[in-house]
Each structure stands twice: as structure tokens, then as C-alpha cells.
Coordinates of C-alpha atoms in Angstrom, one line a residue:
G1 CA -43.9 -103.9 9.7
V2 CA -47.3 -102.2 10.1
V3 CA -46.6 -99.5 7.5
N4 CA -45.7 -102.1 4.9
L5 CA -48.8 -104.2 5.8
S6 CA -51.1 -101.2 5.5
T7 CA -49.5 -100.3 2.1
K8 CA -50.6 -103.8 0.9
Y9 CA -53.9 -104.3 2.6
L10 CA -55.1 -100.8 3.4
P11 CA -53.9 -98.7 0.4
E12 CA -56.9 -96.3 0.7
W13 CA -55.5 -95.1 4.0
Q14 CA -52.5 -93.5 2.3
D15 CA -53.9 -93.0 -1.2
C16 CA -52.7 -89.7 -2.7
S17 CA -53.3 -90.8 -6.4
S18 CA -55.8 -88.0 -6.9
I19 CA -53.1 -85.4 -6.4
A20 CA -50.1 -87.4 -7.7
H21 CA -50.0 -85.2 -10.9
H22 CA -48.6 -82.3 -8.9
D23 CA -44.8 -81.7 -8.6
G24 CA -43.3 -83.7 -5.8
C25 CA -46.4 -85.7 -5.1
A26 CA -46.8 -89.5 -5.3
E27 CA -49.6 -92.0 -5.4
W28 CA -48.6 -93.3 -2.0
C29 CA -48.7 -90.4 0.4
F30 CA -45.5 -91.3 2.3
D31 CA -43.6 -91.2 -1.0
D32 CA -44.3 -87.5 -1.3
E33 CA -41.1 -85.4 -1.5
R34 CA -42.5 -83.2 1.3
A35 CA -43.0 -86.2 3.7
D36 CA -40.2 -87.2 6.2
L37 CA -41.4 -90.6 7.4
R38 CA -39.8 -91.7 10.7
I39 CA -40.7 -95.0 12.3
E40 CA -39.5 -94.7 15.9
D41 CA -40.7 -94.2 19.5
A42 CA -42.5 -90.9 19.3
L43 CA -42.6 -90.5 23.1
A44 CA -38.8 -90.9 23.3
Y45 CA -38.3 -88.6 20.3
F46 CA -40.1 -85.7 21.9
N47 CA -38.6 -86.2 25.3
D48 CA -35.1 -86.5 23.9
N49 CA -35.3 -83.6 21.5
F50 CA -37.6 -81.1 23.3
G51 CA -37.7 -82.2 26.9
L52 CA -35.4 -81.1 29.8
S53 CA -32.5 -83.3 28.6
S54 CA -32.4 -81.5 25.3
R55 CA -30.9 -78.5 27.0
F56 CA -27.6 -80.3 27.1
K57 CA -27.5 -80.9 23.3
S58 CA -25.4 -78.7 21.0
S59 CA -27.1 -76.4 18.6
A60 CA -26.2 -78.7 15.7
E61 CA -28.0 -81.6 17.5
H62 CA -31.3 -79.8 18.0
E63 CA -34.3 -80.7 15.9
A64 CA -36.2 -77.9 14.4
Q65 CA -39.5 -76.9 16.1
F66 CA -42.9 -77.6 14.5
D67 CA -45.7 -75.3 13.5
V68 CA -48.2 -78.1 14.3
V69 CA -48.0 -81.3 16.3
I70 CA -50.7 -83.9 15.8
M71 CA -51.1 -86.7 18.4
D72 CA -53.4 -89.6 17.6
C73 CA -52.5 -92.5 19.8
L74 CA -54.4 -94.4 22.4
D75 CA -57.7 -93.0 23.7
P76 CA -57.4 -91.2 27.0
N77 CA -59.9 -93.6 28.6
D78 CA -58.0 -96.7 27.6
D79 CA -57.2 -98.9 30.5
H80 CA -53.5 -99.1 29.8
P81 CA -50.6 -97.6 31.7
F82 CA -49.2 -96.1 28.4
A83 CA -52.4 -94.1 27.9
K84 CA -51.9 -92.4 31.2
V85 CA -48.3 -91.5 30.3
L86 CA -49.4 -90.0 26.9
Y87 CA -52.0 -87.7 28.5
T88 CA -50.6 -86.9 32.0
D89 CA -46.8 -87.3 32.1
D90 CA -45.2 -84.0 33.0
G91 CA -42.1 -84.5 31.0
Y92 CA -43.9 -85.5 27.8
I93 CA -46.4 -82.7 28.0
S94 CA -43.6 -80.3 28.5
S95 CA -41.8 -81.7 25.5
L96 CA -44.8 -81.2 23.3
Y97 CA -44.9 -77.5 24.3
G98 CA -41.2 -77.2 23.7
A99 CA -41.5 -78.8 20.3
L100 CA -43.8 -76.0 19.0
T101 CA -42.8 -72.7 17.6
D102 CA -43.9 -69.6 19.4
D103 CA -47.2 -69.5 17.5
G104 CA -47.5 -73.3 17.2
I105 CA -50.6 -75.4 17.5
L106 CA -51.0 -78.8 19.3
V107 CA -53.8 -81.2 18.0
V108 CA -54.7 -84.2 20.1
Q109 CA -57.3 -86.9 19.7
V110 CA -59.2 -87.0 23.0
G111 CA -61.7 -89.8 22.6
E112 CA -65.5 -90.1 22.6
A113 CA -67.6 -87.0 22.9
A114 CA -69.2 -86.2 26.3
E115 CA -72.9 -86.8 26.7
I116 CA -75.3 -84.4 28.4
D117 CA -75.7 -86.4 31.6
D118 CA -72.0 -87.5 32.0
A119 CA -70.1 -86.7 35.2
A120 CA -67.2 -84.3 35.0
D121 CA -64.3 -85.8 33.2
E122 CA -62.2 -85.6 36.3
N123 CA -64.6 -87.9 38.1
G124 CA -65.2 -90.5 35.3
S125 CA -63.4 -92.6 32.8
F126 CA -62.0 -89.5 31.0
E127 CA -60.0 -88.4 33.9
N128 CA -56.8 -88.4 31.7
R129 CA -58.5 -86.0 29.3
S130 CA -59.3 -83.6 32.1
T131 CA -55.8 -83.8 33.5
M132 CA -54.2 -83.1 30.2
I133 CA -56.3 -80.0 29.6
K134 CA -55.3 -78.7 33.0
M135 CA -51.6 -79.4 32.3
L136 CA -51.7 -77.7 28.9
D137 CA -53.2 -74.7 30.6
A138 CA -50.6 -74.6 33.3
I139 CA -47.7 -75.0 31.0
G140 CA -48.6 -72.0 29.0
F141 CA -51.0 -72.7 26.1
K142 CA -53.1 -69.6 25.7
S143 CA -56.3 -71.0 24.2
I144 CA -57.7 -74.5 24.2
H145 CA -60.7 -75.9 22.3
I146 CA -62.5 -79.2 21.8
Y147 CA -64.5 -80.0 18.8
E148 CA -66.6 -83.0 17.8
E149 CA -66.4 -85.0 14.5
S150 CA -69.0 -87.5 13.4
H151 CA -67.2 -88.9 10.3
C152 CA -64.7 -91.1 12.1
E153 CA -67.0 -94.2 11.6
F154 CA -66.8 -95.0 15.3
H155 CA -69.9 -95.8 17.4
A156 CA -70.1 -92.2 18.6
P157 CA -68.9 -88.7 17.7
W158 CA -65.2 -88.3 18.4
T159 CA -63.4 -85.3 19.8
T160 CA -60.2 -83.4 19.0
L161 CA -58.4 -80.9 21.2
I162 CA -56.7 -77.8 19.7
A163 CA -54.2 -75.9 21.9
F164 CA -52.8 -72.6 20.7
K165 CA -49.5 -71.5 22.1
D166 CA -50.1 -67.8 21.1
V167 CA -53.3 -66.0 21.8
E168 CA -53.2 -64.2 18.4
T169 CA -53.2 -67.5 16.5
R170 CA -56.5 -68.4 18.0
K171 CA -58.2 -65.6 16.0
R172 CA -57.8 -67.9 12.9
W173 CA -60.0 -70.4 14.7
Y174 CA -62.9 -68.0 14.6
R175 CA -62.7 -67.1 10.9
S176 CA -65.8 -66.9 8.9
P177 CA -66.8 -69.8 6.5
A178 CA -66.0 -67.6 3.5
A179 CA -62.5 -66.8 4.8
V180 CA -61.9 -70.5 5.4
E181 CA -63.1 -71.4 1.9
L182 CA -60.8 -68.7 0.4
D183 CA -57.8 -70.2 2.3
L184 CA -58.7 -73.7 1.1
S185 CA -58.9 -72.6 -2.5
R186 CA -55.4 -71.1 -2.2
R187 CA -53.7 -73.9 -0.3
I188 CA -55.3 -77.3 -1.0
L189 CA -54.1 -79.1 -4.1
P190 CA -56.9 -79.8 -6.5
T191 CA -57.5 -83.4 -7.7
K192 CA -57.0 -84.5 -11.3
D193 CA -60.6 -83.7 -12.1
G194 CA -60.3 -80.2 -10.5
K195 CA -62.3 -80.9 -7.4
T196 CA -61.1 -80.4 -3.8
S197 CA -59.1 -83.2 -2.2
L198 CA -61.0 -82.8 1.1
R199 CA -63.8 -85.2 1.6
Y200 CA -65.6 -83.7 4.6
F201 CA -64.0 -80.4 5.5
D202 CA -65.1 -76.9 4.2
G203 CA -65.9 -73.5 5.6
A204 CA -69.3 -74.5 7.0
T205 CA -67.8 -77.5 8.8
M206 CA -65.2 -75.2 10.4
K207 CA -68.0 -73.1 11.6
S208 CA -69.6 -76.1 13.4
Y209 CA -66.2 -76.8 15.1
Q210 CA -66.1 -73.3 16.6
M211 CA -69.0 -74.0 19.0
P212 CA -68.5 -76.7 21.6
S213 CA -71.5 -78.9 22.5
R214 CA -73.8 -78.1 25.4
A215 CA -72.7 -81.5 26.8
F216 CA -69.1 -80.3 27.1
E217 CA -70.2 -77.1 28.7
D218 CA -72.3 -79.0 31.3
N219 CA -69.4 -81.5 31.8
Y220 CA -67.0 -78.6 32.4
C221 CA -69.3 -77.0 35.0
R222 CA -69.7 -80.2 37.0
Q223 CA -66.1 -80.0 38.2
Q224 CA -65.6 -80.1 41.9
D225 CA -64.0 -76.6 41.9
K226 CA -66.7 -75.0 39.7
P227 CA -65.2 -72.3 37.5
E228 CA -66.5 -68.7 38.0
E229 CA -68.0 -68.5 34.6
C230 CA -70.3 -71.5 35.4
A231 CA -72.5 -69.3 37.6
E232 CA -76.1 -69.3 36.4
K233 CA -76.2 -65.6 36.0
V234 CA -73.2 -65.8 33.6
R235 CA -74.4 -68.8 31.6
F236 CA -78.0 -67.8 31.2
G237 CA -78.2 -64.1 32.3
N238 CA -77.4 -60.9 30.6
V239 CA -73.7 -60.5 31.5
E240 CA -71.4 -58.6 29.0
E241 CA -68.1 -59.6 30.5
V242 CA -66.8 -62.7 32.4
N243 CA -63.6 -63.7 34.1
V244 CA -62.5 -66.9 32.4
S245 CA -60.8 -69.4 34.8
S246 CA -58.5 -71.1 32.3
A247 CA -57.4 -71.3 28.6
Y248 CA -60.1 -74.0 28.2
S249 CA -63.6 -72.7 28.8
P250 CA -66.6 -74.1 26.7
V251 CA -68.8 -71.6 28.7
F252 CA -66.9 -68.6 27.2
E253 CA -66.9 -70.1 23.7
R254 CA -70.6 -70.8 23.8
H255 CA -71.7 -67.5 25.2
F256 CA -69.1 -64.9 24.7
A257 CA -66.6 -65.8 21.9

């Protein structure tokens, strides 16, 4: 299948040889003792194990919840029925929430970054992205963020959504570069030559993720039902407090966080 083909022809995509000297690690990442590789229908897995039907399973049949769920599938603007299901299906979105522990984090690839003159996502090709954010807010995620990454080697910066199930967990999102560097030194396995195994990420990079772009702020404020915090006096005035409309607010992040 695809995994075997990638092992043969794209070995650099799963190359863990630089940390293979650590206990339990392997040169091919999926051979790591800590990895539980399952090749199956992910949509069905989450719906069956964490959706409404999972209520009828015995305790022995229940899968353990995850601290973090990462979804990197089709882009939200792909013209394909399955893309709409991934980003807007009630049952699937509910199952992602149910799959997380009480302080769990959802990470979703949400396509190309907004540009300064783009229409609101809800009115353009990224309607699915807008719908998903609103659904995540409605189902109970306490804090939602979008950051841009330019190292994906696509034709434009790409974006990732982070949704925190617990409001206390989001405090870690705003840690200082020094605090992030300290955590990385404690938790990331060093390579054979003693260097970090992270190619692009460090404390300064994390700092850049904390501030959404002006384009996403303008995009957010072009919604038909304009959020209260988009008022000119709030965005560009001297206001000390603001009522935030939802768990996702690039206005709040840029001016008040």
C-alpha cells in the first residue's frame, strides 16, 4: 500500500535515524516502540469509538481518549464531498471532541492562509473552514487559534488550527520563547551529534505563532454578522476590556491577549 511505497521511495518522510540510538527508537519512525500504527478508515474510527454510537459499547470496548488529535487530510477548500464531511459533519466533529481528554488539544490543517483583501471565509472558497470553527466553538472548545507556517514548501503560507478543550491549557500557548526552549531541551530527544531533532521549530518560532496575521483579523471582521470586538473603537481605540464573541477571535489575540 501507500505506507510501503513511501518507505521505499520517500524514506526521508519517516526518517528517524538521527534519534535511533535512543531506547525504543528505530531508523524508520513507524517502527518506534512508542508508535501504534493503524491503517484504517479514520473517520469511521472516530465515529465508532467516540461518536454517539459509542455510548452503547461496554467499558472494555472503549478506546482510551487522546491528549492530542492531529487531523491532516484534504484541504477545506477542496472541491470534493469528503472534504465537506471532514470539516462540517456534526457527528464527526462531535467524535473529535469526545476523543479528547478533558484538557485535550485538537490540531487541524486548514489550508492556505488568508490574504488581506480576501472575503470572509464564510462567503468564499474556505466556507468549510469557517463552518468548522463555528462548530468547534459551539460544541465546547474554550479557545481556538490559527497560525501560519511558511516551511511547508507549498505555493503559499499554510495554516493550522489549534483548539483547546480547557481554558487553562491555552495558557501554555502564550508561554515566552525562553519557557518553550526550556521545555524543548527537556522533552525533545537529541540527535546522535547532540543537536535538536527539530528542523524549524524553536521558542522564537512559537512566539510568531501566537499572533495571527492582520489578514485573518480582517477576514474575521468581514463576516455578515460582525462580531462585537470588530468595532473600530475596539480594534484601533483605547479600550481596556472587550466582550469576545466566540472561542476564536483574532481581534482579541492581536489586541488584548
